[in-house]
Short mmCIF file of C-alpha atoms in Angstrom, two decimals:
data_model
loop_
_atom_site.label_atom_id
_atom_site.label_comp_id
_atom_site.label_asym_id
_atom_site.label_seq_id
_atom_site.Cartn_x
_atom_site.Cartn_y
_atom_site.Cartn_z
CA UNK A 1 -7.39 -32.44 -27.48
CA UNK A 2 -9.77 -34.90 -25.34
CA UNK A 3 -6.99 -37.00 -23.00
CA UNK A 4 -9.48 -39.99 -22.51
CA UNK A 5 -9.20 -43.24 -19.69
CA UNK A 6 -11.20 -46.13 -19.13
CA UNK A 7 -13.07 -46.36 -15.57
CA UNK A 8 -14.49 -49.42 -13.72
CA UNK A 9 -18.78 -48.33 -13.56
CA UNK A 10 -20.98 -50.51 -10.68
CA UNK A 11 -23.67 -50.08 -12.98
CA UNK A 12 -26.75 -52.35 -11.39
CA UNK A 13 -27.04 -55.05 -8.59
CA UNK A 14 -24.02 -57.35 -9.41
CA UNK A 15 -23.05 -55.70 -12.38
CA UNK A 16 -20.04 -53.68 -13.70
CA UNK A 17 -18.85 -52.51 -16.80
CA UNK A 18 -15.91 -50.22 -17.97
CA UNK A 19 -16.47 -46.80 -19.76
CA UNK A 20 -14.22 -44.69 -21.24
CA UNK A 21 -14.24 -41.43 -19.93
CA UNK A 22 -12.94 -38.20 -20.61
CA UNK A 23 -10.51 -36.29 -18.46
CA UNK A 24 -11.06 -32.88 -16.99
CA UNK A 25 -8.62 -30.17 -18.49
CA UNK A 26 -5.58 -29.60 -16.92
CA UNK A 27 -4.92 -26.77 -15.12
CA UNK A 28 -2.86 -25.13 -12.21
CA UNK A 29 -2.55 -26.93 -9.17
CA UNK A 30 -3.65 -30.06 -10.89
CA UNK A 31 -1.67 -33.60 -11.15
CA UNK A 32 -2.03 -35.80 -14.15
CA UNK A 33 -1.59 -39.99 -12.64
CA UNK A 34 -1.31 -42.75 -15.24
CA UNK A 35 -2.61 -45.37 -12.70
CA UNK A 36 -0.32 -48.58 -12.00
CA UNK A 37 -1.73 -50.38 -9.62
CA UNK A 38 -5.06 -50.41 -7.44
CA UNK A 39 -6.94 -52.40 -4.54
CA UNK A 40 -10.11 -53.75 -3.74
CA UNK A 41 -11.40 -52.95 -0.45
CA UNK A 42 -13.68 -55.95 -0.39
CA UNK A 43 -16.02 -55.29 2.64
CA UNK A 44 -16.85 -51.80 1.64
CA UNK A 45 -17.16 -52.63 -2.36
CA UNK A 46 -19.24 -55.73 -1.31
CA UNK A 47 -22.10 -53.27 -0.69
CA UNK A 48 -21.84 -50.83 -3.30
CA UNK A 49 -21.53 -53.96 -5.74
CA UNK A 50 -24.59 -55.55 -4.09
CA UNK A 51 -26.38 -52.14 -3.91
CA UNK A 52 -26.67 -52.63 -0.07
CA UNK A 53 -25.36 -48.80 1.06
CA UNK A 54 -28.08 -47.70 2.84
CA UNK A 55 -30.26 -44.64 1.81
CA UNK A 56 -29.49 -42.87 5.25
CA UNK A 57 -25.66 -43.60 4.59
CA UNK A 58 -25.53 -42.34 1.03
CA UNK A 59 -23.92 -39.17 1.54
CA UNK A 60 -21.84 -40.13 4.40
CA UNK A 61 -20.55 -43.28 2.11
CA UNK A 62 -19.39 -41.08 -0.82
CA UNK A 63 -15.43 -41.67 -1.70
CA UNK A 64 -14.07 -38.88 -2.05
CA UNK A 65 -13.41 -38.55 -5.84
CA UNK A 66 -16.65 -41.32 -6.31
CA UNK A 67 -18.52 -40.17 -9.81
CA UNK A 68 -22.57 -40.63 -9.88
CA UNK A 69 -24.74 -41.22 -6.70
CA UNK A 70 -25.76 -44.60 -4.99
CA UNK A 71 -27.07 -46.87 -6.09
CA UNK A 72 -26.06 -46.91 -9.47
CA UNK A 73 -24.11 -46.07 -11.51
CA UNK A 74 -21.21 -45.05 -9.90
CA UNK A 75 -17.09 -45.35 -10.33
CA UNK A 76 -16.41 -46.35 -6.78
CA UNK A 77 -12.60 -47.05 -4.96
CA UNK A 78 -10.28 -45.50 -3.10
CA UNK A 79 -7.19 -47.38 -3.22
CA UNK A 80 -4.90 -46.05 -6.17
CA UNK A 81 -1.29 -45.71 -7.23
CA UNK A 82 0.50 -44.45 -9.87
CA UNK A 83 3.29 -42.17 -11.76
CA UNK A 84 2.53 -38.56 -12.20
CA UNK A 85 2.99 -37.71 -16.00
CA UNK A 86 1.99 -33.88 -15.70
CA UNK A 87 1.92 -31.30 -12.40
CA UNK A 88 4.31 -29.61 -10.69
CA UNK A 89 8.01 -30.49 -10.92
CA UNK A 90 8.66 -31.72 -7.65
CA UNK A 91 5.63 -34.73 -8.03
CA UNK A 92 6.77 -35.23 -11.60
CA UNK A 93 7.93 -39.00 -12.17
CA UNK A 94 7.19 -39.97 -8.59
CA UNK A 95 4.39 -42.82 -7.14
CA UNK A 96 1.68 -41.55 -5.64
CA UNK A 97 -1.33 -42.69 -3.36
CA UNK A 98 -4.49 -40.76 -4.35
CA UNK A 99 -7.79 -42.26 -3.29
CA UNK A 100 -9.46 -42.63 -6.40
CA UNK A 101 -11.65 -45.62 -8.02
CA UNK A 102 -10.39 -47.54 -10.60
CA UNK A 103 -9.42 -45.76 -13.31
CA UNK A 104 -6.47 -46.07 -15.78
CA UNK A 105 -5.45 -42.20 -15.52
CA UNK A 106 -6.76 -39.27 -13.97
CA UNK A 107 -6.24 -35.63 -12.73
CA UNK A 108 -7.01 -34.24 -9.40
CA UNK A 109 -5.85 -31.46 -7.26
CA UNK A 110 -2.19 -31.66 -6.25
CA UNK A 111 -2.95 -32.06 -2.46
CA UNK A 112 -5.68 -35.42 -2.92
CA UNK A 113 -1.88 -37.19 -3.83
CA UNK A 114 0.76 -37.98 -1.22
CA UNK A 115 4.30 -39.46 -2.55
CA UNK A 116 4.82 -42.91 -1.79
CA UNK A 117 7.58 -43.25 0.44
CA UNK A 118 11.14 -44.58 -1.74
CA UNK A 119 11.51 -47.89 0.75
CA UNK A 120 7.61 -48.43 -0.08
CA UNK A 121 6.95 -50.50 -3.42
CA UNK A 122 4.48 -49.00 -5.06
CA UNK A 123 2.56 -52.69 -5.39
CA UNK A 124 2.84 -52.70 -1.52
CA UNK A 125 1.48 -48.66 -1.47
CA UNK A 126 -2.28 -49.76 -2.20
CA UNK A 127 -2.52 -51.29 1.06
CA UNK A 128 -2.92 -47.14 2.59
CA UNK A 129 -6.44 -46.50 2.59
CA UNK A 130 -6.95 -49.96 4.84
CA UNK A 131 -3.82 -49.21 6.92
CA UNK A 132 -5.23 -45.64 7.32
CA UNK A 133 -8.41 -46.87 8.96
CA UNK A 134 -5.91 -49.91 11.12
CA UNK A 135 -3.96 -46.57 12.54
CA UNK A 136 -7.05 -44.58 13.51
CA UNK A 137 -8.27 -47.86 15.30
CA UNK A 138 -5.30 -48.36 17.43
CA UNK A 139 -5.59 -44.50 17.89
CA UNK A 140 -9.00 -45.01 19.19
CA UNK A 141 -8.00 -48.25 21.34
CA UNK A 142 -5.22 -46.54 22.79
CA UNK A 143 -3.74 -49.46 24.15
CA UNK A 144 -1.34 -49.59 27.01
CA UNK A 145 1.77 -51.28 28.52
CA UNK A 146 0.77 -54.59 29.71
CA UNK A 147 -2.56 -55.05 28.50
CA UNK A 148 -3.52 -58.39 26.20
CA UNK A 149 -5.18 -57.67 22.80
CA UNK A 150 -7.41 -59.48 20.45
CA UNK A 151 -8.18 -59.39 16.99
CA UNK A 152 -11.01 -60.83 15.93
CA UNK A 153 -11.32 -61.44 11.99
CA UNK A 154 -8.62 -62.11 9.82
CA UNK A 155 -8.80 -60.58 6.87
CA UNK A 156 -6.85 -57.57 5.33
CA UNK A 157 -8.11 -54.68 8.10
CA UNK A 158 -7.88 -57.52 10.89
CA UNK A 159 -3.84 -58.22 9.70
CA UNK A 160 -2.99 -54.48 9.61
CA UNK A 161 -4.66 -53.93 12.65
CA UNK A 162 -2.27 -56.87 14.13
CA UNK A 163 0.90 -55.88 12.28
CA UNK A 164 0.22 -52.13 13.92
CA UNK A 165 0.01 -54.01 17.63
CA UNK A 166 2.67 -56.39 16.91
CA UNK A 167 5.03 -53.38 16.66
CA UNK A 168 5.09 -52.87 20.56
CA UNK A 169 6.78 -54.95 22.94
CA UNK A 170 4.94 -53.61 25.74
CA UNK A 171 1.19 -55.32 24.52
CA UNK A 172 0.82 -58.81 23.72
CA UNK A 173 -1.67 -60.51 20.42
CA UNK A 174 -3.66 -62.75 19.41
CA UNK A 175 -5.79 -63.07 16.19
CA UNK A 176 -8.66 -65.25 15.94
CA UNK A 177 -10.75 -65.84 12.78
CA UNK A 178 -13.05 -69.28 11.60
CA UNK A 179 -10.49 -69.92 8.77
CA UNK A 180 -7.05 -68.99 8.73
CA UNK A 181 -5.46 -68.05 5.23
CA UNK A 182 -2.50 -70.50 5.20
CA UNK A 183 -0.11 -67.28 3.47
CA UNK A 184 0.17 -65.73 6.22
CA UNK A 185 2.71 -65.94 8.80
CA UNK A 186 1.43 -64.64 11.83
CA UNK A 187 4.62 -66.55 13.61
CA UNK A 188 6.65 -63.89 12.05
CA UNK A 189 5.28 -60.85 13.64
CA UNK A 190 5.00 -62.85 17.09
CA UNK A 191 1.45 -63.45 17.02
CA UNK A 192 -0.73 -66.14 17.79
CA UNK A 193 -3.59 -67.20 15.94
CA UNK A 194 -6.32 -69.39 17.63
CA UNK A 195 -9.70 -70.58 16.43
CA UNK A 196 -12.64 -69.12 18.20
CA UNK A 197 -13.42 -72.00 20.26
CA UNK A 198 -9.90 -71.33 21.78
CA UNK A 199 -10.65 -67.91 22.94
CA UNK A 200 -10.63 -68.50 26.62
CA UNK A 201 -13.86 -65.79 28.19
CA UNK A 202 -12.79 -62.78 30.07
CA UNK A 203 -9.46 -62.70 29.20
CA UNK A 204 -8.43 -60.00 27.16
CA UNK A 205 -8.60 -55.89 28.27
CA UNK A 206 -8.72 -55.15 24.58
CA UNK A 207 -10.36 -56.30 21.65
CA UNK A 208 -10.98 -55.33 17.43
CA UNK A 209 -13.87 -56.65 15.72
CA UNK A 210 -13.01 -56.71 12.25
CA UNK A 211 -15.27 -59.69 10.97
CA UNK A 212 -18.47 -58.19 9.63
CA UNK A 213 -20.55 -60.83 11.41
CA UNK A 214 -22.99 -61.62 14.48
CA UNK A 215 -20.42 -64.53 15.83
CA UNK A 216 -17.25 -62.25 15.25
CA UNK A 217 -18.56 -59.63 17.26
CA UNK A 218 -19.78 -61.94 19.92
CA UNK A 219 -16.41 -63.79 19.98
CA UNK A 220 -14.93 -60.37 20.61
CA UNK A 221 -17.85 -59.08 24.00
CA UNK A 222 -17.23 -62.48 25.25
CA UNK A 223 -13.34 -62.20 25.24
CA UNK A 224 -13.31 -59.26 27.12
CA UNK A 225 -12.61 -58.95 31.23
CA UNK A 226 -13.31 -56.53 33.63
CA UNK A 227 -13.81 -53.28 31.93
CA UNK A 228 -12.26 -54.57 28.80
CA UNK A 229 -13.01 -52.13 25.77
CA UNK A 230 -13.93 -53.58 21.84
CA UNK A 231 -13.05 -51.46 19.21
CA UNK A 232 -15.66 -52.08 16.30
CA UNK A 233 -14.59 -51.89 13.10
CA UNK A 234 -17.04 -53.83 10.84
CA UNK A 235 -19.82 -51.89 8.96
CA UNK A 236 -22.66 -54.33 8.44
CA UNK A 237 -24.78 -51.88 6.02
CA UNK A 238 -28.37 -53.11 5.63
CA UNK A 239 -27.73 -56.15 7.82
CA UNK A 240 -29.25 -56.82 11.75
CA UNK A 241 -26.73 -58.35 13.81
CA UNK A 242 -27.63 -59.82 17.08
CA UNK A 243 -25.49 -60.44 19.95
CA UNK A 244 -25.79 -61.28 23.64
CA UNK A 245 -25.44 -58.05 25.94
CA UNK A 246 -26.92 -59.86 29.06
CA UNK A 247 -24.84 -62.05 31.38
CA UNK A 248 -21.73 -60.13 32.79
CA UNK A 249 -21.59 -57.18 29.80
CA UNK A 250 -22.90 -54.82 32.19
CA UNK A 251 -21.44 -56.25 35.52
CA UNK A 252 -18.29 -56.24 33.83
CA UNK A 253 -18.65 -52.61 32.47
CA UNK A 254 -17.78 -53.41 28.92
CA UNK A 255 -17.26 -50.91 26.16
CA UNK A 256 -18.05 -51.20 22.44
CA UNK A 257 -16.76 -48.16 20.66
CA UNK A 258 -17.09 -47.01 16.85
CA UNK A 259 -13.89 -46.30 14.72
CA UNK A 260 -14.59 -45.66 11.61
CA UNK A 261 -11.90 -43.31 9.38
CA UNK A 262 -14.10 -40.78 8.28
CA UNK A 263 -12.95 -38.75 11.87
CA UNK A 264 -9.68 -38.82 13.06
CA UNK A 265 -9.53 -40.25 16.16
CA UNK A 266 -10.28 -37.93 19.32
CA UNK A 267 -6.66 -38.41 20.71
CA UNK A 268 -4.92 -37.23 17.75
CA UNK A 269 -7.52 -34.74 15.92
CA UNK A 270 -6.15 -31.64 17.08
CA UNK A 271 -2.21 -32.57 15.83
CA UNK A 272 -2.69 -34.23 12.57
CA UNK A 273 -5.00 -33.11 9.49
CA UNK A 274 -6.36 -36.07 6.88
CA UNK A 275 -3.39 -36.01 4.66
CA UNK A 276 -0.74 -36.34 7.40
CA UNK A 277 -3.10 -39.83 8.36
CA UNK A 278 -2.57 -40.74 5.32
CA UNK A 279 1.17 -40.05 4.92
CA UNK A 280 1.67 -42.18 8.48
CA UNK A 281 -0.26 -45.21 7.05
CA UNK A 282 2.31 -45.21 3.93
CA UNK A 283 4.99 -44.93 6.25
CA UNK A 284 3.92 -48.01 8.14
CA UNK A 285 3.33 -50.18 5.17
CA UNK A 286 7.41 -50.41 5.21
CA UNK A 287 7.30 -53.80 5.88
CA UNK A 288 7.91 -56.66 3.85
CA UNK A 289 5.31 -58.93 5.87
CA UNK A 290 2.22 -57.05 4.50
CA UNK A 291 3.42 -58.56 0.89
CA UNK A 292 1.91 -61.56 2.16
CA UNK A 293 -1.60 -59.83 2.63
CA UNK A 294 -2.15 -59.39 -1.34
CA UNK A 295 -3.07 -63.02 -2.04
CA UNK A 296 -4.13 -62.40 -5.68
CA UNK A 297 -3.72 -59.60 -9.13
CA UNK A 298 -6.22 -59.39 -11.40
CA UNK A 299 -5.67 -57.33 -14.87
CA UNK A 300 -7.92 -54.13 -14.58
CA UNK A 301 -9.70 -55.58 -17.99
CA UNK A 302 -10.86 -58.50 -16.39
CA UNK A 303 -12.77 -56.59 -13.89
CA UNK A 304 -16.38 -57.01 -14.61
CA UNK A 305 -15.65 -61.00 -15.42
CA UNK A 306 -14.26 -61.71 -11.72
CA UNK A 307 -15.85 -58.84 -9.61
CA UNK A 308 -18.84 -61.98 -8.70
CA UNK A 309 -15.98 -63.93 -8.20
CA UNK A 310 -13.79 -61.51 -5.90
CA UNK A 311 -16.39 -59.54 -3.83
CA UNK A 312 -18.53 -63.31 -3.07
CA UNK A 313 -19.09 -63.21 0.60
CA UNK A 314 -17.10 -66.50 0.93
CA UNK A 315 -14.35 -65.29 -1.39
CA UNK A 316 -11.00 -67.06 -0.66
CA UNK A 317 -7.86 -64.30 0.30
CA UNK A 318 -7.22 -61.61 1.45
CA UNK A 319 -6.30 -58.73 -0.73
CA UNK A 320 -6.70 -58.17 -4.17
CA UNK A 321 -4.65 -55.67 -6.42
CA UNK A 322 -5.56 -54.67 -9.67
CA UNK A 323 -3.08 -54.27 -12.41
CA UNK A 324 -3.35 -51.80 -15.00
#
């Protein structure tokens, strides 16, 4: 018998729909998930919603259990967690993070799941794909003892990227952003959050650009002294950004390096493999401070009502999870 779900299709330039679709049989070495919970990863779906992946980028962009081709139509995400109902007997029962798209049930290969750790909620759990790509950033930073960090963007990747830093007592943080989301505590995690007026030049060794925009970026070149390195973050997809590399960016001997999760970073390639990433960024969503981060949960249903609403490029928030 046909074990049918119901999947979340970006199906034209601003448009979604939800299809029900029919489940691969089950087999050996295959997990059954009856989805709980999902997330929205808003810069990333932005584009595929707005059909703004570039050509060049189509392969590259693929998630990896993504159904159809860019532009359209295509069940996109990679942010999902829920129960296993059929697969081996050690998985059976238990939460798992598989990055899927949004779909209320679904059956994969055993090793595309990895258990959510027991002193993770599950609601917290859809926070991993983001905190995967905050770990490989501070993996590519490599910060050390004694040197002063900025953030620059406060959204979701900008507060995991912070919460990671704010975990060593060696480094000191600040976050700047235009706007700052009034949930958040950054008090809590000793961090302080400035406008970007406030960022005094030449001041930091260390900076993330997380903000997807010309200003952000230049905030973060403009914050950075003597040999200071910025760790970029934000994929801009069809969009020209200009910045200002004259003045003291080459007297200085700045940096601006690429981190971007499809390669584990250089330092730790050679020890880890994708999955044990993966397994790290569920272990550091153990805190309850990221609860704070999910700012809104929307019923799966309602998806193709509030997707303009949600993925608007002046969207209030931070994160969004998806009920099911």
């Amino acid at each position: 018998m046909d074990i049918k779900a119901h999947a979340l299709v970006y199906s034209g330039p601003r448009q979604t729909r939800i299809d029900e679709v029919v489940l691969p049989d089950m087999a050996p070495g295959l997990v059954e998930v009856v989805a709980e919970c999902s997330a929205i990863s808003r810069g990333t779906e932005r584009l595929v919603f707005e059909g703004r992946v570039p050509e060049a980028e189509w392969t590259r962009m693929r998630a990896p259990h993504q159904v159809g081709a860019f532009p359209f139509p295509v069940r996109y995400g990679y942010a999902s967690v829920g129960r296993v109902a059929a697969g081996p007997q050690k998985l059976l029962d238990r939460h798992v993070f598989c990055l899927f798209p949004h779909q209320t049930r679904y059956r994969v290969p055993v090793d595309a799941v990895v258990p959510v750790p027991k002193d993770v909620p599950p609601a917290r759990a859809v926070l991993a794909a983001n905190m995967e790509t905050a770990l490989n950033a501070v993996w590519d930073a490599a910060p050390q003892p004694g040197m002063r960090c900025l953030v620059v963007g406060a959204g979701l990747l900008g507060a995991l990227i912070t919460a990671c830093l704010s975990s060593r007592s060696d480094i000191s943080v600040d976050v700047t952003d235009k706007k700052a989301d009034p949930v958040v505590k950054w008090a809590d995690v000793d961090v302080n959050f400035m406008s970007p007026q406030d960022v005094v030049p030449q001041s930091f060794d260390l900076a993330f650009h997380t903000s997807a925009s010309g200003p952000g970026l230049q905030t973060a070149i403009d914050a950075l002294n003597f040999e200071g390195r910025l760790i970029e973050l934000s994929w801009h997809g069809d969009r020209k950004v200009e910045v200002r590399l004259g003045g003291n960016f080459h007297a200085n001997r700045l940096q601006i390096i690429s981190s971007q999760v499809g390669h584990i970073a250089p330092s730790r390639r050679n020890a880890i493999s994708y999955s044990d990433r993966l397994a790290l960024a569920l272990d550091a969503l153990h805190t309850e401070w990221l609860d704070q981060l999910i700012t809104e949960e929307i019923a799966f249903s309602a998806l193709p009502e509030e997707l303009p609403r949600l993925l608007h490029a002046d969207a209030p928030g931070i994160a969004t999870r998806i009920v099911y």
